[in-house]
Tab-separated table of C-alpha atoms in Angstrom:
chain	number	residue	atom	x	y	z
A	1	MET	CA	-1.861	22.934	12.283
A	2	LEU	CA	0.351	20.854	14.555
A	3	LEU	CA	-2.652	19.804	16.631
A	4	LEU	CA	-4.568	18.880	13.483
A	5	ALA	CA	-1.696	16.832	12.085
A	6	LEU	CA	-0.981	14.769	15.164
A	7	PRO	CA	-4.209	12.716	15.194
A	8	LEU	CA	-3.459	11.528	11.668
A	9	LEU	CA	0.052	10.422	12.358
A	10	VAL	CA	0.351	9.448	15.985
A	11	ALA	CA	-0.759	6.269	17.669
A	12	CYS	CA	-2.208	6.129	21.162
A	13	ALA	CA	-0.002	5.104	24.081
A	14	VAL	CA	3.334	5.880	22.456
A	15	SER	CA	6.265	7.817	23.804
A	16	PRO	CA	6.506	11.631	23.585
A	17	SER	CA	9.436	11.221	21.183
A	18	TYR	CA	7.088	9.569	18.697
A	19	TYR	CA	4.828	12.629	18.805
A	20	SER	CA	7.848	14.809	18.167
A	21	GLN	CA	9.169	12.837	15.176
A	22	ALA	CA	5.697	12.593	13.617
A	23	ALA	CA	5.037	16.309	13.847
A	24	GLY	CA	8.580	17.165	12.752
A	25	GLY	CA	8.408	14.855	9.736
A	26	GLN	CA	5.113	16.288	8.534
A	27	PHE	CA	6.328	19.860	9.023
A	28	GLU	CA	9.461	19.073	6.994
A	29	ILE	CA	7.281	18.057	4.060
A	30	TRP	CA	5.099	21.160	4.353
A	31	ARG	CA	8.195	23.367	4.617
A	32	LYS	CA	9.813	21.881	1.514
A	33	ALA	CA	6.688	21.756	-0.658
A	34	ARG	CA	6.568	24.221	-3.568
A	35	SER	CA	3.796	24.567	-6.124
A	36	ILE	CA	4.586	22.650	-9.292
A	37	PRO	CA	4.223	25.773	-11.497
A	38	GLU	CA	6.823	27.470	-9.272
A	39	VAL	CA	9.203	24.519	-9.627
A	40	LEU	CA	8.706	24.417	-13.395
A	41	ALA	CA	9.565	28.127	-13.617
A	42	ASP	CA	12.793	27.691	-11.612
A	43	PRO	CA	15.810	27.722	-14.000
A	44	ALA	CA	17.866	25.824	-11.426
A	45	ILE	CA	15.668	22.726	-11.664
A	46	ALA	CA	16.961	19.945	-13.938
A	47	PRO	CA	14.999	19.460	-17.185
A	48	GLU	CA	14.504	15.771	-16.400
A	49	LEU	CA	12.715	16.623	-13.143
A	50	LYS	CA	10.563	19.207	-14.907
A	51	GLN	CA	9.491	16.578	-17.441
A	52	ARG	CA	8.470	14.249	-14.619
A	53	LEU	CA	6.482	16.998	-12.909
A	54	VAL	CA	4.668	17.802	-16.159
A	55	LEU	CA	3.774	14.104	-16.360
A	56	ALA	CA	2.605	14.124	-12.720
A	57	ASN	CA	0.374	17.091	-13.559
A	58	GLU	CA	-1.157	15.177	-16.461
A	59	ILE	CA	-1.788	12.147	-14.254
A	60	ARG	CA	-3.328	14.332	-11.551
A	61	ARG	CA	-5.747	15.985	-13.974
A	62	PHE	CA	-6.658	12.584	-15.438
A	63	ALA	CA	-7.399	11.233	-11.961
A	64	SER	CA	-10.135	13.792	-11.329
A	65	ARG	CA	-11.424	14.108	-14.881
A	66	GLU	CA	-11.602	10.417	-15.815
A	67	LEU	CA	-11.589	8.497	-12.531
A	68	ALA	CA	-13.831	10.722	-10.389
A	69	LEU	CA	-11.056	11.017	-7.801
A	70	PRO	CA	-10.985	14.149	-5.602
A	71	ASP	CA	-10.293	17.452	-7.360
A	72	ASN	CA	-8.393	19.208	-4.595
A	73	ALA	CA	-4.931	20.539	-3.761
A	74	SER	CA	-3.263	17.145	-3.340
A	75	PHE	CA	-0.374	16.419	-5.733
A	76	HIS	CA	-0.252	19.982	-7.058
A	77	SER	CA	2.978	20.748	-5.177
A	78	TYR	CA	6.404	19.103	-4.989
A	79	ALA	CA	8.793	18.395	-2.100
A	80	GLU	CA	12.391	17.268	-2.533
A	81	LEU	CA	13.457	15.000	0.348
A	82	SER	CA	16.989	13.848	1.044
A	83	ARG	CA	16.129	10.181	1.534
A	84	SER	CA	14.830	7.163	-0.366
A	85	TYR	CA	11.514	6.884	1.480
A	86	VAL	CA	9.215	9.356	3.156
A	87	VAL	CA	8.430	7.043	6.085
A	88	TRP	CA	9.327	3.581	7.330
A	89	ASN	CA	6.411	1.454	8.547
A	90	VAL	CA	6.853	-1.047	11.357
A	91	PHE	CA	4.673	-4.185	11.309
A	92	ALA	CA	4.553	-6.668	14.197
A	93	GLN	CA	2.770	-9.934	14.990
A	94	GLU	CA	2.836	-12.740	17.484
A	95	PRO	CA	5.031	-15.634	16.273
A	96	LEU	CA	2.038	-17.993	16.027
A	97	SER	CA	-0.650	-15.650	14.719
A	98	ILE	CA	-1.491	-14.015	11.404
A	99	LYS	CA	-3.357	-11.177	13.159
A	100	PRO	CA	-1.224	-8.011	13.036
A	101	LYS	CA	-0.524	-5.939	16.105
A	102	GLU	CA	-2.495	-2.715	15.790
A	103	TRP	CA	-1.871	0.845	16.869
A	104	CYS	CA	-4.946	3.016	17.357
A	105	LEU	CA	-5.048	6.589	16.092
A	106	PRO	CA	-7.714	9.106	17.170
A	107	VAL	CA	-8.863	9.922	13.612
A	108	ALA	CA	-7.547	7.151	11.350
A	109	GLY	CA	-8.547	4.372	13.754
A	110	CYS	CA	-6.562	1.226	14.444
A	111	VAL	CA	-3.962	0.433	11.784
A	112	ALA	CA	-1.603	-2.482	11.285
A	113	TYR	CA	1.627	-0.487	11.186
A	114	LEU	CA	3.337	2.454	12.846
A	115	GLY	CA	5.166	4.982	10.668
A	116	TYR	CA	8.460	6.768	11.361
A	117	PHE	CA	10.005	9.571	9.327
A	118	ALA	CA	13.525	8.404	10.254
A	119	GLU	CA	14.685	4.901	9.400
A	120	ALA	CA	16.890	4.646	12.493
A	121	GLU	CA	13.938	5.351	14.771
A	122	ALA	CA	11.786	2.802	12.945
A	123	ARG	CA	14.446	0.129	13.319
A	124	ALA	CA	14.981	1.004	16.984
A	125	HIS	CA	11.271	0.521	17.625
A	126	ALA	CA	11.376	-2.725	15.627
A	127	ASP	CA	14.226	-3.975	17.816
A	128	LYS	CA	12.156	-3.202	20.909
A	129	LEU	CA	9.251	-5.219	19.524
A	130	ARG	CA	11.572	-8.113	18.656
A	131	GLY	CA	12.750	-8.016	22.253
A	132	GLU	CA	9.135	-8.656	23.227
A	133	GLY	CA	9.199	-11.839	21.150
A	134	LEU	CA	7.217	-10.547	18.164
A	135	ASP	CA	7.750	-11.148	14.459
A	136	VAL	CA	8.699	-7.735	13.017
A	137	TYR	CA	9.064	-6.171	9.583
A	138	VAL	CA	10.263	-2.676	8.624
A	139	SER	CA	9.159	-1.414	5.210
A	140	GLY	CA	10.232	1.789	3.466
A	141	VAL	CA	7.239	3.674	2.041
A	142	PRO	CA	7.479	6.226	-0.816
A	143	ALA	CA	4.166	7.994	-0.069
A	144	TYR	CA	1.267	8.147	2.354
A	145	SER	CA	-2.113	9.830	2.477
A	146	THR	CA	-3.364	12.372	5.004
A	147	LEU	CA	-6.877	11.286	3.915
A	148	GLY	CA	-7.752	14.661	2.461
A	149	TRP	CA	-7.100	16.621	5.658
A	150	PHE	CA	-4.091	18.261	4.017
A	151	ALA	CA	-2.708	18.729	0.511
A	152	ASP	CA	-0.343	15.813	-0.099
A	153	PRO	CA	2.566	16.828	-2.365
A	154	VAL	CA	4.328	14.883	-5.086
A	155	LEU	CA	7.575	13.677	-3.477
A	156	SER	CA	11.097	13.039	-4.714
A	157	THR	CA	10.732	9.523	-3.282
A	158	PHE	CA	8.541	8.487	-6.236
A	159	ILE	CA	8.616	11.199	-8.925
A	160	ARG	CA	11.263	9.338	-10.958
A	161	TRP	CA	9.357	6.055	-11.027
A	162	PRO	CA	8.291	4.632	-14.413
A	163	GLU	CA	5.155	6.294	-15.776
A	164	THR	CA	2.761	3.448	-14.990
A	165	GLU	CA	4.076	3.132	-11.421
A	166	LEU	CA	3.833	6.894	-10.862
A	167	ALA	CA	0.228	6.866	-12.055
A	168	ARG	CA	-0.636	3.844	-9.917
A	169	LEU	CA	0.673	5.540	-6.788
A	170	ILE	CA	-1.194	8.815	-7.351
A	171	PHE	CA	-4.441	6.975	-8.077
A	172	HIS	CA	-3.950	4.802	-4.985
A	173	GLU	CA	-3.326	7.657	-2.571
A	174	LEU	CA	-6.243	9.704	-3.921
A	175	ALA	CA	-8.515	6.677	-3.511
A	176	HIS	CA	-7.949	6.854	0.246
A	177	GLN	CA	-9.679	10.229	0.169
A	178	ILE	CA	-12.807	8.648	-1.369
A	179	VAL	CA	-13.434	5.947	1.236
A	180	TYR	CA	-11.562	5.235	4.463
A	181	VAL	CA	-12.840	2.906	7.191
A	182	LYS	CA	-11.432	3.231	10.676
A	183	ASP	CA	-9.934	0.048	12.103
A	184	ASP	CA	-9.891	-1.862	8.785
A	185	SER	CA	-6.528	-1.585	7.016
A	186	GLU	CA	-7.210	-4.555	4.717
A	187	PHE	CA	-10.431	-2.955	3.465
A	188	ASN	CA	-8.777	0.429	2.877
A	189	GLU	CA	-5.652	-0.804	1.132
A	190	SER	CA	-7.429	-3.405	-1.010
A	191	PHE	CA	-9.977	-0.806	-2.144
A	192	ALA	CA	-7.222	1.641	-3.086
A	193	ALA	CA	-5.354	-1.132	-4.915
A	194	ALA	CA	-8.490	-1.879	-6.963
A	195	VAL	CA	-8.846	1.805	-7.864
A	196	GLU	CA	-5.212	2.079	-8.910
A	197	GLU	CA	-5.522	-0.961	-11.189
A	198	ALA	CA	-8.704	0.359	-12.813
A	199	GLY	CA	-7.098	3.751	-13.170
A	200	ILE	CA	-3.911	2.591	-14.805
A	201	ARG	CA	-5.821	0.538	-17.382
A	202	ARG	CA	-7.764	3.642	-18.355
A	203	TRP	CA	-4.559	5.652	-18.438
A	204	LEU	CA	-3.013	3.145	-20.837
A	205	ALA	CA	-6.115	3.181	-23.049
A	206	GLN	CA	-5.375	6.781	-24.049
A	207	PRO	CA	-3.881	7.557	-27.458
A	208	GLY	CA	-0.102	7.295	-27.476
A	209	LYS	CA	0.144	4.966	-24.471
A	210	ALA	CA	0.003	1.618	-26.279
A	211	ALA	CA	3.759	1.077	-26.016
A	212	LEU	CA	3.512	1.028	-22.220
A	213	ALA	CA	0.881	-1.713	-22.123
A	214	PRO	CA	3.050	-4.847	-22.643
A	215	GLY	CA	5.399	-3.912	-19.822
A	216	PHE	CA	2.488	-3.130	-17.539
A	217	GLU	CA	0.720	-6.419	-18.294
A	218	GLN	CA	3.904	-8.364	-17.652
A	219	ALA	CA	4.377	-6.561	-14.337
A	220	GLN	CA	0.749	-7.258	-13.449
A	221	ARG	CA	1.214	-10.980	-14.061
A	222	MET	CA	4.246	-11.028	-11.792
A	223	ARG	CA	2.432	-9.008	-9.125
A	224	ALA	CA	-0.436	-11.494	-9.274
A	225	ASP	CA	1.954	-14.451	-9.021
A	226	PHE	CA	3.720	-12.837	-6.064
A	227	ALA	CA	0.465	-12.052	-4.232
A	228	GLU	CA	-0.978	-15.521	-4.864
A	229	LEU	CA	2.203	-17.144	-3.601
A	230	VAL	CA	2.417	-15.067	-0.421
A	231	LEU	CA	-1.287	-15.267	0.428
A	232	ARG	CA	-1.342	-19.027	-0.185
A	233	TYR	CA	1.457	-19.567	2.313
A	234	ARG	CA	-0.099	-17.102	4.741
A	235	GLY	CA	-3.283	-19.184	4.574
A	236	GLU	CA	-1.258	-22.323	5.203
A	237	LEU	CA	0.265	-20.719	8.292
A	238	GLU	CA	-3.178	-19.627	9.494
A	239	ARG	CA	-4.359	-23.237	9.390
A	240	LEU	CA	-1.172	-24.367	11.106
A	241	TYR	CA	-1.564	-21.889	13.963
A	242	ALA	CA	-5.195	-22.983	14.472
A	243	SER	CA	-4.212	-26.663	14.665
A	244	SER	CA	-3.912	-28.825	17.786
A	245	LEU	CA	-0.108	-29.111	17.543
A	246	THR	CA	2.042	-27.904	20.419
A	247	ASP	CA	3.671	-24.500	20.115
A	248	ALA	CA	7.055	-26.122	19.584
A	249	GLU	CA	5.651	-28.258	16.782
A	250	LYS	CA	3.968	-25.220	15.223
A	251	LEU	CA	7.219	-23.228	15.288
A	252	ALA	CA	9.086	-26.099	13.615
A	253	ALA	CA	6.377	-26.439	10.953
A	254	LYS	CA	6.355	-22.668	10.463
A	255	HIS	CA	10.069	-22.745	9.675
A	256	GLN	CA	9.601	-25.520	7.129
A	257	THR	CA	6.651	-23.690	5.553
A	258	LEU	CA	8.716	-20.537	5.061
A	259	VAL	CA	11.552	-22.600	3.554
A	260	ARG	CA	9.068	-24.001	1.023
A	261	LEU	CA	7.862	-20.470	0.292
A	262	GLN	CA	11.410	-19.500	-0.683
A	263	GLN	CA	11.740	-22.629	-2.824
A	264	ASP	CA	8.461	-21.904	-4.596
A	265	TYR	CA	9.601	-18.348	-5.288
A	266	ALA	CA	12.818	-19.640	-6.890
A	267	ARG	CA	10.758	-21.987	-9.071
A	268	ILE	CA	8.343	-19.258	-10.200
A	269	LYS	CA	11.198	-16.903	-10.966
A	270	THR	CA	12.766	-19.496	-13.237
A	271	GLU	CA	9.692	-21.068	-14.823
A	272	ARG	CA	7.343	-18.081	-15.172
A	273	TRP	CA	9.442	-14.923	-14.976
A	274	SER	CA	12.440	-15.815	-17.153
A	275	GLY	CA	14.761	-15.094	-14.248
A	276	PHE	CA	13.324	-11.653	-13.371
A	277	ASN	CA	14.807	-10.788	-9.975
A	278	GLY	CA	12.759	-7.751	-8.961
A	279	TYR	CA	11.408	-9.526	-5.873
A	280	ASP	CA	14.787	-10.862	-4.715
A	281	ARG	CA	15.181	-8.018	-2.236
A	282	TRP	CA	11.849	-8.815	-0.603
A	283	PHE	CA	12.646	-12.520	-0.368
A	284	GLY	CA	16.207	-11.758	0.731
A	285	GLN	CA	15.068	-10.384	4.094
A	286	GLU	CA	13.682	-12.286	7.056
A	287	ILE	CA	10.283	-13.688	6.084
A	288	ASN	CA	7.901	-13.975	9.018
A	289	ASN	CA	4.277	-13.340	9.944
A	290	ALA	CA	4.722	-9.563	9.834
A	291	THR	CA	6.375	-9.652	6.407
A	292	LEU	CA	3.521	-11.716	4.987
A	293	ALA	CA	0.915	-9.454	6.594
A	294	SER	CA	2.310	-6.411	4.808
A	295	VAL	CA	1.308	-8.031	1.494
A	296	GLY	CA	-2.057	-9.216	2.785
A	297	LEU	CA	-3.098	-5.664	3.632
A	298	TYR	CA	-2.998	-4.649	-0.018
A	299	LYS	CA	-4.141	-7.869	-1.666
A	300	ARG	CA	-6.556	-9.808	0.537
A	301	TRP	CA	-9.766	-8.159	-0.714
A	302	LEU	CA	-8.494	-6.969	-4.094
A	303	PRO	CA	-10.409	-9.707	-6.009
A	304	ALA	CA	-13.601	-8.725	-4.182
A	305	PHE	CA	-13.315	-5.035	-5.042
A	306	THR	CA	-12.384	-5.897	-8.619
A	307	ALA	CA	-15.531	-8.043	-8.882
A	308	MET	CA	-17.609	-5.249	-7.358
A	309	LEU	CA	-16.316	-2.778	-9.937
A	310	ALA	CA	-17.136	-5.246	-12.729
A	311	ARG	CA	-20.710	-5.710	-11.566
A	312	ASN	CA	-21.051	-1.916	-11.651
A	313	ASP	CA	-20.064	-2.044	-15.335
A	314	ASP	CA	-16.717	-0.396	-14.523
A	315	ASP	CA	-18.586	2.798	-13.617
A	316	LEU	CA	-16.335	4.288	-10.944
A	317	PRO	CA	-18.860	6.712	-9.349
A	318	ARG	CA	-21.352	3.829	-8.970
A	319	PHE	CA	-18.583	1.622	-7.606
A	320	PHE	CA	-17.564	4.306	-5.098
A	321	ALA	CA	-21.185	4.636	-3.954
A	322	GLU	CA	-21.438	0.883	-3.330
A	323	VAL	CA	-18.125	0.854	-1.468
A	324	ARG	CA	-19.325	3.741	0.735
A	325	THR	CA	-22.460	1.761	1.552
A	326	LEU	CA	-20.363	-1.293	2.363
A	327	ALA	CA	-18.073	0.821	4.545
A	328	GLU	CA	-21.014	1.696	6.794
A	329	LYS	CA	-21.686	-1.956	7.647
A	330	THR	CA	-20.227	-3.749	10.648
A	331	PRO	CA	-16.793	-5.369	10.233
A	332	GLU	CA	-18.415	-8.808	10.200
A	333	GLU	CA	-20.896	-7.775	7.493
A	334	ARG	CA	-18.106	-6.221	5.390
A	335	ARG	CA	-15.993	-9.341	5.580
A	336	ARG	CA	-18.958	-11.539	4.694
A	337	VAL	CA	-19.750	-9.480	1.588
A	338	LEU	CA	-16.115	-9.305	0.507
A	339	ALA	CA	-15.606	-13.028	1.084
A	340	SER	CA	-18.610	-13.824	-1.111
A	341	LEU	CA	-17.246	-11.594	-3.865
A	342	SER	CA	-13.841	-13.258	-3.571
A	343	ALA	CA	-15.278	-16.752	-3.931
A	344	PRO	CA	-14.331	-18.676	-7.102
A	345	SER	CA	-17.970	-18.728	-8.260
A	346	ALA	CA	-18.150	-14.930	-8.063
A	347	GLN	CA	-14.882	-14.582	-9.961
A	348	ALA	CA	-16.033	-17.021	-12.655
A	349	ALA	CA	-19.167	-14.957	-13.222
A	350	ARG	CA	-17.160	-11.884	-14.170
């Protein structure tokens, strides 16, 4: 099992200690996982946790029954971890490039982040990358997918999330088991984001869920505002880096661009969000190319996949079939199709 797990978690050309922490972190989760029925039958478990696990069970059944997501052993067990996140992902980029540094894994392909089960080790690796002159970002992650190779458990890192957020996460991680393209993180994460959004809308359409809808729609509007803001400034930086300015001039303009990003965020928070400060923590850290890329992974092709689902009449099995066909194309062909679906004319036709 150790040999099977390593290709999913470990990048090529990394130190032996990385292999050790990856294997140890995955084994910790396996060791702590208990079937949800067993946890529910344990009198020592708090009633509040049992209620959340019952809800997770309902979401899991809905995912397979109504969304055509895999009906397997994932999310039928529970693991209590003694930390806020299950892993910490490290992103890195050149200071004058929007192309992320990639780490290549034997099974999962090349991905735009490297995950550590211990925050201290993630930050130590981030410091090493900073020493190489790269823009770096460390992000705590509540869940990850083993792509169907193993049964992913429900984790303490997200079980207490609000109902809509819990459902979104489960739908998202199961979507990775439907389609996964090696070497294309933006494709994979944007596809899973589209599935989670379609899934949560169907979840909220059930009887008794109407009271959750206003809060979800408000959160969706803020997510959309946040993504549009970040991707707009990322596009501005892309054009800057491709310009004929000197590197020194580009670095100075980059700084001013990121200052304007912060100013725009403050304006949106006041004018559109009535002072909602849920994104203050994100904007309170160092904003650089790597920070912006972490958002682009999940959002760049989301409009394209949303349009593709719409043209399949919101029929998820048909949508999945088209995405599988698209996944078999070359990277250039995939990007061309997704770019055409993301175009304003394609969005207006929806």
